[in-house]
PDB file of C-alpha atoms in Angstrom:
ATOM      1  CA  UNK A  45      56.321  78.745  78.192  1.00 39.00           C
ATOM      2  CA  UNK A  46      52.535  78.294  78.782  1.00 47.00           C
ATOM      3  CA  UNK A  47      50.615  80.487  81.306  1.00 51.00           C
ATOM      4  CA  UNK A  48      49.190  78.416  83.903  1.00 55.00           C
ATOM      5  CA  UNK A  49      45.562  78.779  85.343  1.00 53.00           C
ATOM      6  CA  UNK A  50      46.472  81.446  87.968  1.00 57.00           C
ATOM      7  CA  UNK A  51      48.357  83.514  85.566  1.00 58.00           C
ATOM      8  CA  UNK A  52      46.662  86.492  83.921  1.00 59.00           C
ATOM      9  CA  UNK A  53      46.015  85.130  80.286  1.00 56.00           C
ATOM     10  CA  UNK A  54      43.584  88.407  79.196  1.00 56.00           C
ATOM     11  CA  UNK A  55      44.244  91.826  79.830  1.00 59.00           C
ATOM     12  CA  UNK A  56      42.217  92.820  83.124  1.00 64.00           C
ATOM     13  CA  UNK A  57      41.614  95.918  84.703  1.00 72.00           C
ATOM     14  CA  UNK A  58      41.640  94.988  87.905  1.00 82.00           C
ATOM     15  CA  UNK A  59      43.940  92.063  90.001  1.00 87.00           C
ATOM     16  CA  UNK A  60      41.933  89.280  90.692  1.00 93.00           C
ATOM     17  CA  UNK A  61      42.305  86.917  93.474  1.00 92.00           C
ATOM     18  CA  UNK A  62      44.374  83.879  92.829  1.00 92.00           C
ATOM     19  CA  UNK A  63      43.024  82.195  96.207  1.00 92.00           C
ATOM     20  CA  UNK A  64      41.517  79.001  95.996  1.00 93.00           C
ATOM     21  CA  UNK A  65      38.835  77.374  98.545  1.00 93.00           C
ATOM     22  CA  UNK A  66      38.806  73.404  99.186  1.00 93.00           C
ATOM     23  CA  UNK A  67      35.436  72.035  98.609  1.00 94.00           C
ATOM     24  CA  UNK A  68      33.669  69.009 100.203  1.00 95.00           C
ATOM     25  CA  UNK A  69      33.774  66.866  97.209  1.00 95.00           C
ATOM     26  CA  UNK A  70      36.211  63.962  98.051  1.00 94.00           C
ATOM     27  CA  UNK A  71      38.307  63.288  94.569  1.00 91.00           C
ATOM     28  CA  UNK A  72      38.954  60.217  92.948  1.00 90.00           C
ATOM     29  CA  UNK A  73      42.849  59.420  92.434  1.00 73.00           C
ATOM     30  CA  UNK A  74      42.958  58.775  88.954  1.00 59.00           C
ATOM     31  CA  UNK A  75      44.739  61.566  87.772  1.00 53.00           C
ATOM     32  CA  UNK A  76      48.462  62.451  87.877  1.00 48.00           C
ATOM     33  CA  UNK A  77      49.231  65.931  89.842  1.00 50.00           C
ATOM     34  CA  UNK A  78      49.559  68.652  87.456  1.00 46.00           C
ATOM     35  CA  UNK A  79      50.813  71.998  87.663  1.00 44.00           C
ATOM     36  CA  UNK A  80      47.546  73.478  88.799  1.00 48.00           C
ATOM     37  CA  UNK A  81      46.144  71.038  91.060  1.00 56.00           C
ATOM     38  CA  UNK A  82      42.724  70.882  91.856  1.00 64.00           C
ATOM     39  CA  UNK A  83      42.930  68.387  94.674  1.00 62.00           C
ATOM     40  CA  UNK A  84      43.959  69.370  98.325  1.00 62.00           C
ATOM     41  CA  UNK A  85      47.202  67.573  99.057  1.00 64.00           C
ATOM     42  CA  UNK A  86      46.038  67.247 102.915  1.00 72.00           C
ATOM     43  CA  UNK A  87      42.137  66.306 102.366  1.00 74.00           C
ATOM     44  CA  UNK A  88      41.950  64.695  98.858  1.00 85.00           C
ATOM     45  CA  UNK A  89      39.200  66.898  98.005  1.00 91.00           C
ATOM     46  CA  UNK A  90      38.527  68.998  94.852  1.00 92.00           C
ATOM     47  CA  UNK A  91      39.476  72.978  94.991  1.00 92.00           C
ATOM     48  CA  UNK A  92      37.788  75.310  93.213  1.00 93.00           C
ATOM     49  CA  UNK A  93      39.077  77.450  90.913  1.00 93.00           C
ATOM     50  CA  UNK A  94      40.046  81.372  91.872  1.00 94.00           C
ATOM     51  CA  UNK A  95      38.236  84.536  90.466  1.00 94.00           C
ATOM     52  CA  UNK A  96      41.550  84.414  88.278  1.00 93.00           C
ATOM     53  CA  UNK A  97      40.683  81.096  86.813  1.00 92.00           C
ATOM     54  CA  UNK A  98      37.461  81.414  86.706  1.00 92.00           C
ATOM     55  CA  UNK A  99      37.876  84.409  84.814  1.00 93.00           C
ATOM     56  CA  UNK A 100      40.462  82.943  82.267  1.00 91.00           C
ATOM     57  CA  UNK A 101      38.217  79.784  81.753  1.00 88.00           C
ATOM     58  CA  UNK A 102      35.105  82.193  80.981  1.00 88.00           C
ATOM     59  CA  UNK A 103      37.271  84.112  78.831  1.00 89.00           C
ATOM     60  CA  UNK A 104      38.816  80.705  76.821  1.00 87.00           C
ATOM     61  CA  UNK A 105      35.029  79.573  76.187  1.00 83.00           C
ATOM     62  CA  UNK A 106      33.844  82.861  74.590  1.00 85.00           C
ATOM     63  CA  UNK A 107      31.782  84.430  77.462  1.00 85.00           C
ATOM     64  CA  UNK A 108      31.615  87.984  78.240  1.00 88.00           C
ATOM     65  CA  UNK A 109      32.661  87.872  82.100  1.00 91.00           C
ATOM     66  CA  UNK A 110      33.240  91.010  83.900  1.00 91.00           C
ATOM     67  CA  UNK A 111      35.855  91.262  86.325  1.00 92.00           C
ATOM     68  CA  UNK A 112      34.009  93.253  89.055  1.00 92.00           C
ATOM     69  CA  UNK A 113      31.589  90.238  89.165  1.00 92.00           C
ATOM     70  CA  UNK A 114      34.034  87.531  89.844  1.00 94.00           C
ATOM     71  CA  UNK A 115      33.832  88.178  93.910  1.00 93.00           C
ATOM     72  CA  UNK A 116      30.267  87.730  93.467  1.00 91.00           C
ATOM     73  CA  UNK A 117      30.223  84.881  90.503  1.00 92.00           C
ATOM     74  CA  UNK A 118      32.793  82.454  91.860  1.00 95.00           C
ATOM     75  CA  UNK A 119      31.096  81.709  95.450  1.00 94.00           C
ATOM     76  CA  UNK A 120      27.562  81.087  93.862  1.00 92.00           C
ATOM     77  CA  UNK A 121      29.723  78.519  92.016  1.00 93.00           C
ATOM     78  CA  UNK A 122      31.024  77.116  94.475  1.00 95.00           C
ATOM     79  CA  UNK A 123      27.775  76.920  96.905  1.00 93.00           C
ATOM     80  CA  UNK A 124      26.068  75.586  93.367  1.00 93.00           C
ATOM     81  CA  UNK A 125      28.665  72.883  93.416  1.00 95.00           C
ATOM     82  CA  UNK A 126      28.048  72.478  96.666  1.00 96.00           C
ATOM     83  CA  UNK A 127      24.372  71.493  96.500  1.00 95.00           C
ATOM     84  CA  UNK A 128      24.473  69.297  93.623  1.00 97.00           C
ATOM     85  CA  UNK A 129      27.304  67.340  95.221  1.00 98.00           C
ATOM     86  CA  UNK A 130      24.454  66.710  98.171  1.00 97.00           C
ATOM     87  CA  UNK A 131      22.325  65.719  95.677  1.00 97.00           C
ATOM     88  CA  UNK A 132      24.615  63.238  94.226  1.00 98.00           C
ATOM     89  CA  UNK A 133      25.283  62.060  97.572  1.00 97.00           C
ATOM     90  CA  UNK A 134      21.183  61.763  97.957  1.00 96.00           C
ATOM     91  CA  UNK A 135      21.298  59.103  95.012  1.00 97.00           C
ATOM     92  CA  UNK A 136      24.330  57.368  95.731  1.00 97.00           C
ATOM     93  CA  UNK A 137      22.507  56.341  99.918  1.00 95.00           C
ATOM     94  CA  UNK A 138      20.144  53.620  97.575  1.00 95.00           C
ATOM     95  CA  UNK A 139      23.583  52.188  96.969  1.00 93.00           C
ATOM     96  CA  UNK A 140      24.370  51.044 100.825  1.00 88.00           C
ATOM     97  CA  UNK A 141      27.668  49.036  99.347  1.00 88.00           C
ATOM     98  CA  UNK A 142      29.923  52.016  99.012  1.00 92.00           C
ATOM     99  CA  UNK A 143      30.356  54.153 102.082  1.00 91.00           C
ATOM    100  CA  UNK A 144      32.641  56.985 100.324  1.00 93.00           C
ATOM    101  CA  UNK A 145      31.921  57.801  96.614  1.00 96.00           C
ATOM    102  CA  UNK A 146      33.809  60.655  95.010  1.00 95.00           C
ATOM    103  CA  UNK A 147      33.790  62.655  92.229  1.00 96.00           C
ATOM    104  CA  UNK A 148      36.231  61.422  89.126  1.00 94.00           C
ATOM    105  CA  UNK A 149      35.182  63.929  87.160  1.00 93.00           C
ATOM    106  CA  UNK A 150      33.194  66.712  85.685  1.00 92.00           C
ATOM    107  CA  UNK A 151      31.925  67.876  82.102  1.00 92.00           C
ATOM    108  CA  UNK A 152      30.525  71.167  80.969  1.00 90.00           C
ATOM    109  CA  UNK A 153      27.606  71.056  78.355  1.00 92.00           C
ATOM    110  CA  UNK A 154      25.980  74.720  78.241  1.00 86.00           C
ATOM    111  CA  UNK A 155      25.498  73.697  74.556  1.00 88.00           C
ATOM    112  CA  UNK A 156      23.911  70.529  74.838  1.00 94.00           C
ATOM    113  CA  UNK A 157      20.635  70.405  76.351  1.00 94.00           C
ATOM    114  CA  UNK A 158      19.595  67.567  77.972  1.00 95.00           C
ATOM    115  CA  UNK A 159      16.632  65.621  76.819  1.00 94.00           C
ATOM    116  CA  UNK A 160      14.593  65.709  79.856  1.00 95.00           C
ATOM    117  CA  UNK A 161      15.678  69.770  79.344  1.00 95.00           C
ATOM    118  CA  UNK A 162      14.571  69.652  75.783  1.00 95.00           C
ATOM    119  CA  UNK A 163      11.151  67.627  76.648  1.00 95.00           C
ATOM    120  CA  UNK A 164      10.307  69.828  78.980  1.00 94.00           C
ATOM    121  CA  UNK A 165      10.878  73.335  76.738  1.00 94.00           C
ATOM    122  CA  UNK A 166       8.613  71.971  74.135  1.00 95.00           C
ATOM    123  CA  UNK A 167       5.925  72.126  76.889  1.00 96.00           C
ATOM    124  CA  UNK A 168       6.816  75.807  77.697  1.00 94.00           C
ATOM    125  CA  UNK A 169       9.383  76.087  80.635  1.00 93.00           C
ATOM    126  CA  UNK A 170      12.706  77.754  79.982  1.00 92.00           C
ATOM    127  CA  UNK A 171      15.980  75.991  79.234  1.00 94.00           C
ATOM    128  CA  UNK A 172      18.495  75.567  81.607  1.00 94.00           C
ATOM    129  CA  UNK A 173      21.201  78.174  81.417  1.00 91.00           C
ATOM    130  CA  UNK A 174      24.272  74.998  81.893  1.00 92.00           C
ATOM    131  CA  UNK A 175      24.407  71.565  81.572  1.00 95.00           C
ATOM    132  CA  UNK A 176      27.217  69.447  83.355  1.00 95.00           C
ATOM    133  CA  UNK A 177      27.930  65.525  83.594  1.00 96.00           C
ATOM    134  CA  UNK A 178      29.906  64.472  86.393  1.00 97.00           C
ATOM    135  CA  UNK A 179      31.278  60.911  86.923  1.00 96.00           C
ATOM    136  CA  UNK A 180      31.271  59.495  90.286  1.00 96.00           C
ATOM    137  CA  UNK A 181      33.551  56.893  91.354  1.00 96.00           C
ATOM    138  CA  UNK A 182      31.280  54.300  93.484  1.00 96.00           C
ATOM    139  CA  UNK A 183      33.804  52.105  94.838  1.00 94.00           C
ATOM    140  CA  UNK A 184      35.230  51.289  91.842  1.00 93.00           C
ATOM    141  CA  UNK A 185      32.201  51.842  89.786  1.00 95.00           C
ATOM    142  CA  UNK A 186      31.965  54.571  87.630  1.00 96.00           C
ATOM    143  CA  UNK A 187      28.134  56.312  87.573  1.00 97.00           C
ATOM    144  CA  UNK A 188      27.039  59.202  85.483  1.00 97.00           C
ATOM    145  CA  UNK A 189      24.980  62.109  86.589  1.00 98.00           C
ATOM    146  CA  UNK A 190      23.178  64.960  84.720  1.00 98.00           C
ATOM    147  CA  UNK A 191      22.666  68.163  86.230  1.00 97.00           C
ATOM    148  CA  UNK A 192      20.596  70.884  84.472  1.00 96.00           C
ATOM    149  CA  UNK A 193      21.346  74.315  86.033  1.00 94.00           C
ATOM    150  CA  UNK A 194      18.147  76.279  86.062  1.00 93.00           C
ATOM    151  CA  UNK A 195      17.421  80.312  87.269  1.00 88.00           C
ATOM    152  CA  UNK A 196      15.277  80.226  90.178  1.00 85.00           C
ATOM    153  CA  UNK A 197      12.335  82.111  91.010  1.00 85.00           C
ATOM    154  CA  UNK A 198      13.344  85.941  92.491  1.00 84.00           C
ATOM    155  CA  UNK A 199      12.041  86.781  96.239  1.00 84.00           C
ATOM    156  CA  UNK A 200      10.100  89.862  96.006  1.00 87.00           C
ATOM    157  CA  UNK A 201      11.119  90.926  99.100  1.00 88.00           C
ATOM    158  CA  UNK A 202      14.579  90.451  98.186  1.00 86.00           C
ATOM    159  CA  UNK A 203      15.178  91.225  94.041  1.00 82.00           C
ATOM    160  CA  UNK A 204      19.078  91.210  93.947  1.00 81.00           C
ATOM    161  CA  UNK A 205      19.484  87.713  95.388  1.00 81.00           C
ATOM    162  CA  UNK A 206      20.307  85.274  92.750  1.00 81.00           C
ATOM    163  CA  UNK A 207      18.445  82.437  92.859  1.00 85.00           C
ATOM    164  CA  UNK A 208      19.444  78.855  91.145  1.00 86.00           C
ATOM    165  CA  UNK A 209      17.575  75.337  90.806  1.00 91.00           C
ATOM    166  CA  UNK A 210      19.177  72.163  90.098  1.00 94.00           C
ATOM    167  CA  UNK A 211      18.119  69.291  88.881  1.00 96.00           C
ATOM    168  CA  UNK A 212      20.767  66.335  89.267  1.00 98.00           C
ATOM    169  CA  UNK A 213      19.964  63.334  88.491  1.00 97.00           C
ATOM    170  CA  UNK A 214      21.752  59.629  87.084  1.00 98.00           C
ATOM    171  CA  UNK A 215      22.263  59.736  83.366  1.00 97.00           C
ATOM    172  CA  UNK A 216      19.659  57.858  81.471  1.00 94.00           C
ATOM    173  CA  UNK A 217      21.558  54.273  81.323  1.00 95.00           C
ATOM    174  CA  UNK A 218      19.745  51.439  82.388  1.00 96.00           C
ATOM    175  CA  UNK A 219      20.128  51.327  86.288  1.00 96.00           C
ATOM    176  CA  UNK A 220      20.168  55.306  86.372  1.00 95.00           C
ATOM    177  CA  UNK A 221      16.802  54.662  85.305  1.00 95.00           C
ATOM    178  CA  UNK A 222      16.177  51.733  87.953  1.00 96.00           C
ATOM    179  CA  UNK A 223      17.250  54.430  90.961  1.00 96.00           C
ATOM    180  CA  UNK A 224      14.608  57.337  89.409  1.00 96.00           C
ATOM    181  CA  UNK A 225      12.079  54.422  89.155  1.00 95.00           C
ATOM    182  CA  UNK A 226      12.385  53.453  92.796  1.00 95.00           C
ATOM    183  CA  UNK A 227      12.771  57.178  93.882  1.00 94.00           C
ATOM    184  CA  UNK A 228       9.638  58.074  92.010  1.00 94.00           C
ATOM    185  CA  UNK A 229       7.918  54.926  93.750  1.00 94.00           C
ATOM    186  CA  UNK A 230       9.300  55.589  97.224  1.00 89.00           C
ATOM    187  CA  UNK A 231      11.205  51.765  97.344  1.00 86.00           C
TER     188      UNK A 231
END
């Protein structure tokens, strides 16, 4: 029988946490209940993954996480989340039509640089470290947004503190380009 999420699938020194926090990020119902939900049953909202999860999903994709981080690692992902969800919601107020968009659903791309994250490396900044797309359900519409996850500038006064910058904005299409036009212009 398969392991599921929460079940240890690499050998781990330590026992991480299986708990799992609710986000804000309202979820469109699309998708069947599985056997590892990631919806709350009483708020319809996404939940994010444990330090267990996390952990196994690292491992599955090849990276190198360490278990002692995963206290640390998994609420910067979730405040991360967190902000670009904001974000989104920034956008989606020039659409006054839809009161309650939500989140269908949500795409890694660490290995495929954007293009505005490409254009802008040939001209000497750094690359993001992660790349997601994530889908938004406006009322029945379905809208794409880029995110480029970028490492932020360190406080001097306070070295240790990670520090993250996001860029999110709609995916290149023709009226994700209309809503950067009128942000740029101010309309």
């Amino acid at each position: 029988m398969p392991l599921t999420p929460e079940q240890r699938a690499h050998p781990t020194q330590q026992q991480l946490s299986t708990h799992r926090t609710v986000s804000s990020i309202p979820r469109a119902s699309r998708y069947q209940q599985s056997e590892c939900p990631t919806v709350d049953a009483q708020s319809d909202n996404w939940v994010y993954p444990s330090e267990q999860m996390f952990f196994n999903a690292m491992k599955r994709k090849q990276w190198a996480p360490r278990e002692q981080d995963m206290k640390t690692v998994v609420p910067i992902h979730n405040i991360v989340n967190e902000m670009c969800w904001s974000q989104i919601l920034e956008w989606e107020r020039m659409h006054e039509g839809c009161l309650q968009p939500k989140l269908l659903k949500f795409e890694g791309k660490a290995k495929q640089p954007s293009p505005k994250a490409r254009v802008r490396a040939m001209i000497g900044y750094q690359m993001p470290f992660d790349r997601h797309d994530w889908t938004v359900d406006r009322c029945g519409k379905q809208v794409r947004y880029v995110i480029d996850f970028y490492q932020g500038k360190r406080d001097p006064a306070n070295p240790d503190k990670p520090s993250f910058f996001v860029d999110v904005r709609p995916a290149l299409t023709v009226e994700g380009a209309w809503d950067r036009t009128r942000r740029f212009l101010g309309i």
